[in-house]
Amino acid sequence: MKQILFILVTLALMGCKRNNQTKQLAQSEISQMKPLVEKPTIHVALLLDTSNSMDGLIDQAKAQLWSMVNELSQAKFKDLKPSLKIAIYEYGNDQLDVKNGYIRQVMPFNSDLDDISNNLFSLTTNGGNEFCGQVISTSTRELGWGKEYNDLNLIFIAGNEPFTQGPIPFQQASLNAKEKEITINTIYCGDYQEGINSYWEEGANLTHGTYMAINQNNETHYASTPFDDDILKLNEKLNETYITYGQKGQEKKLMQHEQDDKAASMGKTNAVTRSISKSSYLYDNSTWDLVDAIKNQTIDLQNLNKEHLPKELKTKSKTEIETYLNEKAEERAQINKEIQSINQKRMEYLKSHQKENTTELQSAMINSIKKQAALKNYEWENNQ
């Protein structure tokens, strides 16, 4: 009996020892594992007042989109380049549905820069009621906000009427946004103190956002540089490297040229800043361009139906098509590199010839984005 008891105790002790060794090994393996860092995404929702008095605000948004994109292309998190998604809402326009609070989702979160530009240029102004709390609540509920810790979720709401208007109190809307880790930044179009008196500052403070005031009627003034023409010529060559596929390929390529023209309609320098944006990693056209699609592995060339190819590729073999696309990819990479290199010289020139106008929409947004991004350890490559 004593021998049996001794054997049972010995086996139990051996089992405990093995369990302890297993636990120690597991803990050792866990301690050696490096945490995976998800690629972050910057979500920016623009809530723009499109009532009668806001023509200047919309013009600023159209004129300064590409400068903002170029600035955001310099952001990084632990050596990762974040994705950028922009959504647009308009509010305060009496041509919109009263049942929805004179609010319309112009575009959900989208990373297609040409789509974003096209939607901005579609905005027009008209008189109406501006319900800030309701448009914040609507965008918070409808949009697919980031849920990862490294994501930035930012609302920028711009307007010039009291923040208290409408059926939904802004305090309630801000609380709902805060629960989703959304930061609300408010841009009052008018006198700084008047915006404070109209509760625009409080609307930002509730989510630890930034309150700003701008003169929406200021025209966007650009300084031309000796490098502008070279960048525009390279943009023409860049467009030639895009190879369409699919049913919407030609339509999207036409939109690309249309957005070039719209950017130029706001001034030559705006066309230059768009060209620079197109040379950045944020300009991705995988949904219609074969070069981007293969680079990002969104299609399999071997299984691609030739009916979806442009005429010049329909009669080529798979090998010939692959060779052709590789050549276009190399050509595009070289053009992008040249544009970025020339832009560095351009930026140095601008630093010594142009003062920053902090009353403009672009500067107000970029300054607040950098401030809030720094709280999550984002950095900027250009250190500006």
Short mmCIF file of N, CA and C in Angstrom, two decimals, residues 148-289:
data_model
loop_
_atom_site.label_atom_id
_atom_site.label_comp_id
_atom_site.label_asym_id
_atom_site.label_seq_id
_atom_site.Cartn_x
_atom_site.Cartn_y
_atom_site.Cartn_z
N GLU A 148 -8.82 50.07 -34.89
CA GLU A 148 -7.50 49.73 -34.37
C GLU A 148 -6.94 50.90 -33.57
N TYR A 149 -6.09 50.58 -32.59
CA TYR A 149 -5.53 51.63 -31.74
C TYR A 149 -4.73 52.65 -32.56
N ASN A 150 -4.04 52.18 -33.60
CA ASN A 150 -3.17 53.06 -34.38
C ASN A 150 -3.92 53.92 -35.38
N ASP A 151 -5.21 53.68 -35.56
CA ASP A 151 -6.00 54.48 -36.50
C ASP A 151 -6.26 55.87 -35.92
N LEU A 152 -6.34 56.84 -36.82
CA LEU A 152 -6.77 58.19 -36.45
C LEU A 152 -8.16 58.42 -37.01
N ASN A 153 -9.11 58.77 -36.16
CA ASN A 153 -10.48 59.05 -36.57
C ASN A 153 -10.77 60.52 -36.31
N LEU A 154 -10.89 61.30 -37.38
CA LEU A 154 -11.00 62.75 -37.23
C LEU A 154 -12.20 63.30 -38.00
N ILE A 155 -12.98 64.12 -37.33
CA ILE A 155 -14.04 64.90 -37.97
C ILE A 155 -13.58 66.35 -38.04
N PHE A 156 -13.78 66.95 -39.20
CA PHE A 156 -13.59 68.40 -39.36
C PHE A 156 -14.92 68.98 -39.82
N ILE A 157 -15.53 69.76 -38.96
CA ILE A 157 -16.80 70.39 -39.29
C ILE A 157 -16.59 71.89 -39.43
N ALA A 158 -17.03 72.44 -40.56
CA ALA A 158 -16.83 73.86 -40.84
C ALA A 158 -18.16 74.53 -41.12
N GLY A 159 -18.35 75.72 -40.57
CA GLY A 159 -19.58 76.47 -40.78
C GLY A 159 -19.53 77.81 -40.07
N ASN A 160 -20.65 78.55 -40.11
CA ASN A 160 -20.62 79.89 -39.51
C ASN A 160 -21.88 80.24 -38.72
N GLU A 161 -22.72 79.24 -38.44
CA GLU A 161 -23.90 79.47 -37.62
C GLU A 161 -23.68 78.89 -36.23
N PRO A 162 -24.49 79.28 -35.22
CA PRO A 162 -24.30 78.73 -33.86
C PRO A 162 -24.30 77.21 -33.85
N PHE A 163 -23.41 76.64 -33.05
CA PHE A 163 -23.21 75.20 -32.96
C PHE A 163 -24.40 74.51 -32.30
N THR A 164 -25.28 75.29 -31.74
CA THR A 164 -26.40 74.77 -30.95
C THR A 164 -27.65 74.50 -31.77
N GLN A 165 -27.67 74.83 -33.05
CA GLN A 165 -28.88 74.68 -33.85
C GLN A 165 -29.21 73.21 -34.11
N GLY A 166 -30.50 72.93 -34.29
CA GLY A 166 -30.93 71.60 -34.70
C GLY A 166 -31.49 70.76 -33.57
N PRO A 167 -32.11 69.62 -33.92
CA PRO A 167 -32.82 68.79 -32.94
C PRO A 167 -31.90 67.93 -32.06
N ILE A 168 -30.65 67.71 -32.47
CA ILE A 168 -29.74 66.87 -31.68
C ILE A 168 -28.69 67.75 -31.02
N PRO A 169 -28.66 67.80 -29.68
CA PRO A 169 -27.66 68.63 -28.98
C PRO A 169 -26.24 68.20 -29.35
N PHE A 170 -25.37 69.17 -29.59
CA PHE A 170 -24.00 68.81 -29.98
C PHE A 170 -23.29 68.05 -28.87
N GLN A 171 -23.68 68.30 -27.61
CA GLN A 171 -23.06 67.58 -26.49
C GLN A 171 -23.31 66.08 -26.61
N GLN A 172 -24.54 65.71 -26.96
CA GLN A 172 -24.88 64.30 -27.12
C GLN A 172 -24.13 63.69 -28.30
N ALA A 173 -24.08 64.41 -29.41
CA ALA A 173 -23.38 63.93 -30.60
C ALA A 173 -21.89 63.75 -30.31
N SER A 174 -21.31 64.68 -29.56
CA SER A 174 -19.89 64.60 -29.23
C SER A 174 -19.60 63.40 -28.34
N LEU A 175 -20.49 63.12 -27.39
CA LEU A 175 -20.32 61.96 -26.51
C LEU A 175 -20.34 60.67 -27.31
N ASN A 176 -21.26 60.56 -28.26
CA ASN A 176 -21.33 59.37 -29.11
C ASN A 176 -20.06 59.21 -29.95
N ALA A 177 -19.53 60.33 -30.44
CA ALA A 177 -18.30 60.28 -31.22
C ALA A 177 -17.12 59.86 -30.36
N LYS A 178 -17.06 60.38 -29.16
CA LYS A 178 -15.96 60.06 -28.25
C LYS A 178 -15.94 58.58 -27.91
N GLU A 179 -17.11 57.96 -27.79
CA GLU A 179 -17.18 56.53 -27.51
C GLU A 179 -16.56 55.70 -28.62
N LYS A 180 -16.55 56.23 -29.84
CA LYS A 180 -15.93 55.55 -30.98
C LYS A 180 -14.51 56.05 -31.22
N GLU A 181 -13.97 56.80 -30.27
CA GLU A 181 -12.61 57.35 -30.36
C GLU A 181 -12.45 58.25 -31.58
N ILE A 182 -13.48 59.06 -31.83
CA ILE A 182 -13.46 60.05 -32.90
C ILE A 182 -13.19 61.42 -32.29
N THR A 183 -12.25 62.13 -32.86
CA THR A 183 -11.94 63.48 -32.40
C THR A 183 -12.62 64.49 -33.32
N ILE A 184 -13.35 65.42 -32.72
CA ILE A 184 -14.07 66.44 -33.49
C ILE A 184 -13.28 67.73 -33.47
N ASN A 185 -12.96 68.21 -34.67
CA ASN A 185 -12.28 69.49 -34.82
C ASN A 185 -13.25 70.47 -35.48
N THR A 186 -13.36 71.65 -34.91
CA THR A 186 -14.34 72.61 -35.40
C THR A 186 -13.65 73.80 -36.05
N ILE A 187 -14.19 74.21 -37.19
CA ILE A 187 -13.63 75.33 -37.94
C ILE A 187 -14.73 76.37 -38.13
N TYR A 188 -14.65 77.45 -37.37
CA TYR A 188 -15.65 78.51 -37.48
C TYR A 188 -15.21 79.48 -38.58
N CYS A 189 -16.12 79.74 -39.49
CA CYS A 189 -15.82 80.63 -40.61
C CYS A 189 -16.24 82.05 -40.23
N GLY A 190 -15.32 82.76 -39.60
CA GLY A 190 -15.61 84.10 -39.13
C GLY A 190 -14.69 84.51 -37.99
N ASP A 191 -15.14 85.46 -37.19
CA ASP A 191 -14.34 85.98 -36.08
C ASP A 191 -14.10 84.92 -35.01
N TYR A 192 -12.87 84.85 -34.51
CA TYR A 192 -12.48 83.82 -33.54
C TYR A 192 -13.34 83.86 -32.28
N GLN A 193 -13.51 85.06 -31.70
CA GLN A 193 -14.28 85.17 -30.47
C GLN A 193 -15.75 84.88 -30.71
N GLU A 194 -16.25 85.27 -31.87
CA GLU A 194 -17.65 84.99 -32.20
C GLU A 194 -17.90 83.49 -32.26
N GLY A 195 -16.90 82.74 -32.78
CA GLY A 195 -17.02 81.29 -32.81
C GLY A 195 -17.06 80.70 -31.42
N ILE A 196 -16.28 81.27 -30.51
CA ILE A 196 -16.30 80.80 -29.12
C ILE A 196 -17.67 81.06 -28.51
N ASN A 197 -18.19 82.26 -28.75
CA ASN A 197 -19.51 82.61 -28.21
C ASN A 197 -20.63 81.74 -28.79
N SER A 198 -20.38 81.20 -29.98
CA SER A 198 -21.38 80.35 -30.65
C SER A 198 -21.18 78.86 -30.36
N TYR A 199 -20.31 78.54 -29.39
CA TYR A 199 -20.10 77.18 -28.88
C TYR A 199 -19.28 76.28 -29.80
N TRP A 200 -18.61 76.86 -30.80
CA TRP A 200 -17.76 76.03 -31.66
C TRP A 200 -16.54 75.52 -30.91
N GLU A 201 -16.01 76.32 -30.01
CA GLU A 201 -14.87 75.88 -29.22
C GLU A 201 -15.27 74.73 -28.29
N GLU A 202 -16.42 74.86 -27.63
CA GLU A 202 -16.89 73.80 -26.74
C GLU A 202 -17.14 72.51 -27.51
N GLY A 203 -17.62 72.66 -28.74
CA GLY A 203 -17.85 71.47 -29.57
C GLY A 203 -16.58 70.69 -29.83
N ALA A 204 -15.44 71.37 -29.92
CA ALA A 204 -14.15 70.69 -30.10
C ALA A 204 -13.62 70.16 -28.78
N ASN A 205 -13.79 70.92 -27.72
CA ASN A 205 -13.21 70.55 -26.42
C ASN A 205 -13.78 69.24 -25.87
N LEU A 206 -15.02 68.93 -26.19
CA LEU A 206 -15.67 67.75 -25.63
C LEU A 206 -14.99 66.44 -26.05
N THR A 207 -14.29 66.45 -27.19
CA THR A 207 -13.55 65.25 -27.62
C THR A 207 -12.05 65.53 -27.68
N HIS A 208 -11.62 66.60 -27.02
CA HIS A 208 -10.20 67.00 -27.01
C HIS A 208 -9.70 67.32 -28.41
N GLY A 209 -10.60 67.88 -29.22
CA GLY A 209 -10.22 68.31 -30.56
C GLY A 209 -9.71 69.74 -30.56
N THR A 210 -9.57 70.29 -31.74
CA THR A 210 -9.03 71.64 -31.91
C THR A 210 -10.11 72.57 -32.45
N TYR A 211 -10.21 73.74 -31.85
CA TYR A 211 -11.09 74.79 -32.38
C TYR A 211 -10.26 75.76 -33.21
N MET A 212 -10.76 76.10 -34.38
CA MET A 212 -10.06 77.02 -35.28
C MET A 212 -11.04 78.01 -35.88
N ALA A 213 -10.55 79.14 -36.28
CA ALA A 213 -11.36 80.11 -37.00
C ALA A 213 -10.61 80.55 -38.25
N ILE A 214 -11.31 80.61 -39.37
CA ILE A 214 -10.69 81.03 -40.62
C ILE A 214 -11.58 82.07 -41.29
N ASN A 215 -10.99 82.80 -42.20
CA ASN A 215 -11.76 83.68 -43.07
C ASN A 215 -12.06 82.89 -44.34
N GLN A 216 -13.28 82.39 -44.45
CA GLN A 216 -13.62 81.52 -45.57
C GLN A 216 -13.60 82.24 -46.90
N ASN A 217 -13.62 83.57 -46.87
CA ASN A 217 -13.64 84.33 -48.12
C ASN A 217 -12.25 84.67 -48.63
N ASN A 218 -11.22 84.27 -47.87
CA ASN A 218 -9.86 84.48 -48.36
C ASN A 218 -9.61 83.63 -49.59
N GLU A 219 -9.06 84.25 -50.61
CA GLU A 219 -8.66 83.47 -51.78
C GLU A 219 -7.36 82.73 -51.46
N THR A 220 -7.22 81.55 -52.07
CA THR A 220 -5.98 80.80 -51.89
C THR A 220 -4.91 81.39 -52.78
N HIS A 221 -3.84 81.87 -52.16
CA HIS A 221 -2.75 82.48 -52.91
C HIS A 221 -1.56 81.53 -52.94
N TYR A 222 -1.08 81.25 -54.14
CA TYR A 222 0.05 80.36 -54.31
C TYR A 222 1.25 81.14 -54.84
N ALA A 223 2.43 80.70 -54.44
CA ALA A 223 3.65 81.25 -55.00
C ALA A 223 4.15 80.31 -56.08
N SER A 224 4.30 80.81 -57.28
CA SER A 224 4.84 79.98 -58.35
C SER A 224 6.33 79.77 -58.13
N THR A 225 6.84 78.71 -58.72
CA THR A 225 8.27 78.41 -58.57
C THR A 225 8.87 78.10 -59.93
N PRO A 226 10.19 78.14 -60.04
CA PRO A 226 10.85 77.81 -61.32
C PRO A 226 10.73 76.33 -61.68
N PHE A 227 10.18 75.52 -60.77
CA PHE A 227 10.12 74.08 -60.98
C PHE A 227 8.75 73.59 -61.44
N ASP A 228 7.78 74.49 -61.50
CA ASP A 228 6.40 74.09 -61.77
C ASP A 228 6.23 73.46 -63.15
N ASP A 229 6.80 74.07 -64.17
CA ASP A 229 6.63 73.56 -65.54
C ASP A 229 7.22 72.16 -65.69
N ASP A 230 8.34 71.92 -65.04
CA ASP A 230 8.97 70.59 -65.14
C ASP A 230 8.05 69.52 -64.53
N ILE A 231 7.42 69.85 -63.42
CA ILE A 231 6.52 68.89 -62.77
C ILE A 231 5.29 68.63 -63.63
N LEU A 232 4.75 69.67 -64.26
CA LEU A 232 3.56 69.50 -65.11
C LEU A 232 3.89 68.67 -66.35
N LYS A 233 5.08 68.83 -66.90
CA LYS A 233 5.48 68.01 -68.05
C LYS A 233 5.61 66.55 -67.65
N LEU A 234 6.16 66.31 -66.47
CA LEU A 234 6.29 64.94 -65.99
C LEU A 234 4.92 64.33 -65.72
N ASN A 235 3.96 65.14 -65.29
CA ASN A 235 2.61 64.63 -65.06
C ASN A 235 1.99 64.11 -66.36
N GLU A 236 2.25 64.79 -67.46
CA GLU A 236 1.74 64.32 -68.75
C GLU A 236 2.31 62.95 -69.10
N LYS A 237 3.59 62.77 -68.82
CA LYS A 237 4.22 61.47 -69.07
C LYS A 237 3.67 60.41 -68.11
N LEU A 238 3.40 60.85 -66.88
CA LEU A 238 2.86 59.93 -65.88
C LEU A 238 1.52 59.36 -66.32
N ASN A 239 0.67 60.20 -66.86
CA ASN A 239 -0.65 59.75 -67.32
C ASN A 239 -0.56 58.66 -68.38
N GLU A 240 0.50 58.70 -69.17
CA GLU A 240 0.66 57.73 -70.25
C GLU A 240 1.04 56.35 -69.76
N THR A 241 1.39 56.24 -68.48
CA THR A 241 1.77 54.93 -67.93
C THR A 241 0.57 54.17 -67.38
N TYR A 242 -0.63 54.76 -67.42
CA TYR A 242 -1.82 54.11 -66.89
C TYR A 242 -2.48 53.25 -67.96
N ILE A 243 -2.67 51.97 -67.65
CA ILE A 243 -3.23 51.00 -68.58
C ILE A 243 -4.55 50.49 -68.03
N THR A 244 -5.62 50.79 -68.69
CA THR A 244 -6.96 50.49 -68.16
C THR A 244 -7.30 49.01 -68.29
N TYR A 245 -8.19 48.57 -67.41
CA TYR A 245 -8.78 47.24 -67.54
C TYR A 245 -10.18 47.30 -66.92
N GLY A 246 -11.00 46.31 -67.27
CA GLY A 246 -12.34 46.24 -66.70
C GLY A 246 -13.32 47.17 -67.40
N GLN A 247 -14.58 47.06 -66.99
CA GLN A 247 -15.64 47.82 -67.63
C GLN A 247 -15.54 49.32 -67.39
N LYS A 248 -15.00 49.73 -66.25
CA LYS A 248 -14.93 51.15 -65.91
C LYS A 248 -13.56 51.76 -66.14
N GLY A 249 -12.68 51.00 -66.77
CA GLY A 249 -11.31 51.47 -66.96
C GLY A 249 -11.22 52.79 -67.71
N GLN A 250 -11.85 52.84 -68.88
CA GLN A 250 -11.79 54.05 -69.70
C GLN A 250 -12.47 55.23 -69.01
N GLU A 251 -13.57 54.93 -68.33
CA GLU A 251 -14.30 55.99 -67.61
C GLU A 251 -13.43 56.60 -66.50
N LYS A 252 -12.72 55.73 -65.78
CA LYS A 252 -11.87 56.22 -64.70
C LYS A 252 -10.64 56.97 -65.22
N LYS A 253 -10.12 56.52 -66.35
CA LYS A 253 -8.98 57.24 -66.93
C LYS A 253 -9.42 58.62 -67.40
N LEU A 254 -10.63 58.71 -67.94
CA LEU A 254 -11.17 60.01 -68.34
C LEU A 254 -11.33 60.90 -67.12
N MET A 255 -11.79 60.33 -65.99
CA MET A 255 -11.92 61.10 -64.77
C MET A 255 -10.57 61.62 -64.30
N GLN A 256 -9.53 60.81 -64.48
CA GLN A 256 -8.19 61.25 -64.10
C GLN A 256 -7.81 62.54 -64.82
N HIS A 257 -8.07 62.57 -66.12
CA HIS A 257 -7.76 63.78 -66.91
C HIS A 257 -8.68 64.94 -66.52
N GLU A 258 -9.93 64.64 -66.23
CA GLU A 258 -10.87 65.68 -65.82
C GLU A 258 -10.44 66.34 -64.51
N GLN A 259 -9.94 65.53 -63.57
CA GLN A 259 -9.49 66.10 -62.29
C GLN A 259 -8.21 66.90 -62.47
N ASP A 260 -7.38 66.53 -63.43
CA ASP A 260 -6.23 67.36 -63.78
C ASP A 260 -6.70 68.74 -64.23
N ASP A 261 -7.72 68.74 -65.09
CA ASP A 261 -8.25 70.01 -65.62
C ASP A 261 -8.91 70.84 -64.52
N LYS A 262 -9.65 70.17 -63.63
CA LYS A 262 -10.32 70.90 -62.54
C LYS A 262 -9.31 71.51 -61.59
N ALA A 263 -8.24 70.77 -61.31
CA ALA A 263 -7.19 71.31 -60.46
C ALA A 263 -6.57 72.54 -61.12
N ALA A 264 -6.34 72.46 -62.42
CA ALA A 264 -5.75 73.59 -63.13
C ALA A 264 -6.69 74.78 -63.17
N SER A 265 -8.00 74.52 -63.11
CA SER A 265 -8.97 75.62 -63.14
C SER A 265 -8.87 76.48 -61.88
N MET A 266 -8.31 75.93 -60.81
CA MET A 266 -8.12 76.69 -59.57
C MET A 266 -6.77 77.40 -59.54
N GLY A 267 -5.99 77.23 -60.61
CA GLY A 267 -4.69 77.88 -60.69
C GLY A 267 -3.60 76.90 -61.08
N LYS A 268 -2.58 77.41 -61.73
CA LYS A 268 -1.49 76.56 -62.21
C LYS A 268 -0.81 75.81 -61.08
N THR A 269 -0.62 76.50 -59.96
CA THR A 269 0.08 75.87 -58.84
C THR A 269 -0.74 74.74 -58.25
N ASN A 270 -2.05 74.85 -58.29
CA ASN A 270 -2.89 73.77 -57.81
C ASN A 270 -2.74 72.54 -58.70
N ALA A 271 -2.56 72.74 -59.98
CA ALA A 271 -2.28 71.61 -60.88
C ALA A 271 -0.95 70.96 -60.54
N VAL A 272 0.00 71.77 -60.11
CA VAL A 272 1.31 71.24 -59.71
C VAL A 272 1.17 70.38 -58.45
N THR A 273 0.42 70.87 -57.46
CA THR A 273 0.28 70.11 -56.22
C THR A 273 -0.47 68.80 -56.45
N ARG A 274 -1.43 68.80 -57.38
CA ARG A 274 -2.10 67.54 -57.73
C ARG A 274 -1.11 66.59 -58.38
N SER A 275 -0.28 67.07 -59.25
CA SER A 275 0.73 66.22 -59.90
C SER A 275 1.64 65.57 -58.87
N ILE A 276 1.98 66.33 -57.84
CA ILE A 276 2.83 65.79 -56.77
C ILE A 276 2.08 64.71 -56.00
N SER A 277 0.79 64.93 -55.75
CA SER A 277 -0.03 63.92 -55.07
C SER A 277 -0.07 62.63 -55.88
N LYS A 278 -0.16 62.76 -57.19
CA LYS A 278 -0.23 61.58 -58.05
C LYS A 278 1.07 60.78 -58.05
N SER A 279 2.16 61.40 -57.64
CA SER A 279 3.44 60.69 -57.57
C SER A 279 3.66 60.03 -56.21
N SER A 280 2.71 60.20 -55.29
CA SER A 280 2.86 59.64 -53.95
C SER A 280 2.18 58.27 -53.86
N TYR A 281 2.49 57.53 -52.79
CA TYR A 281 1.92 56.20 -52.60
C TYR A 281 0.41 56.25 -52.36
N LEU A 282 -0.12 57.41 -51.97
CA LEU A 282 -1.54 57.53 -51.69
C LEU A 282 -2.40 57.50 -52.95
N TYR A 283 -1.77 57.75 -54.09
CA TYR A 283 -2.52 57.76 -55.35
C TYR A 283 -2.52 56.34 -55.92
N ASP A 284 -3.53 55.58 -55.58
CA ASP A 284 -3.61 54.17 -55.95
C ASP A 284 -4.85 53.95 -56.81
N ASN A 285 -4.64 53.40 -58.00
CA ASN A 285 -5.75 53.18 -58.92
C ASN A 285 -5.88 51.71 -59.31
N SER A 286 -5.76 50.85 -58.30
CA SER A 286 -5.80 49.40 -58.55
C SER A 286 -7.11 48.93 -59.15
N THR A 287 -8.17 49.69 -58.96
CA THR A 287 -9.48 49.23 -59.45
C THR A 287 -9.63 49.37 -60.96
N TRP A 288 -8.73 50.13 -61.62
CA TRP A 288 -8.88 50.30 -63.06
C TRP A 288 -7.56 50.32 -63.83
N ASP A 289 -6.44 50.40 -63.13
CA ASP A 289 -5.13 50.47 -63.79
C ASP A 289 -4.37 49.17 -63.54
#
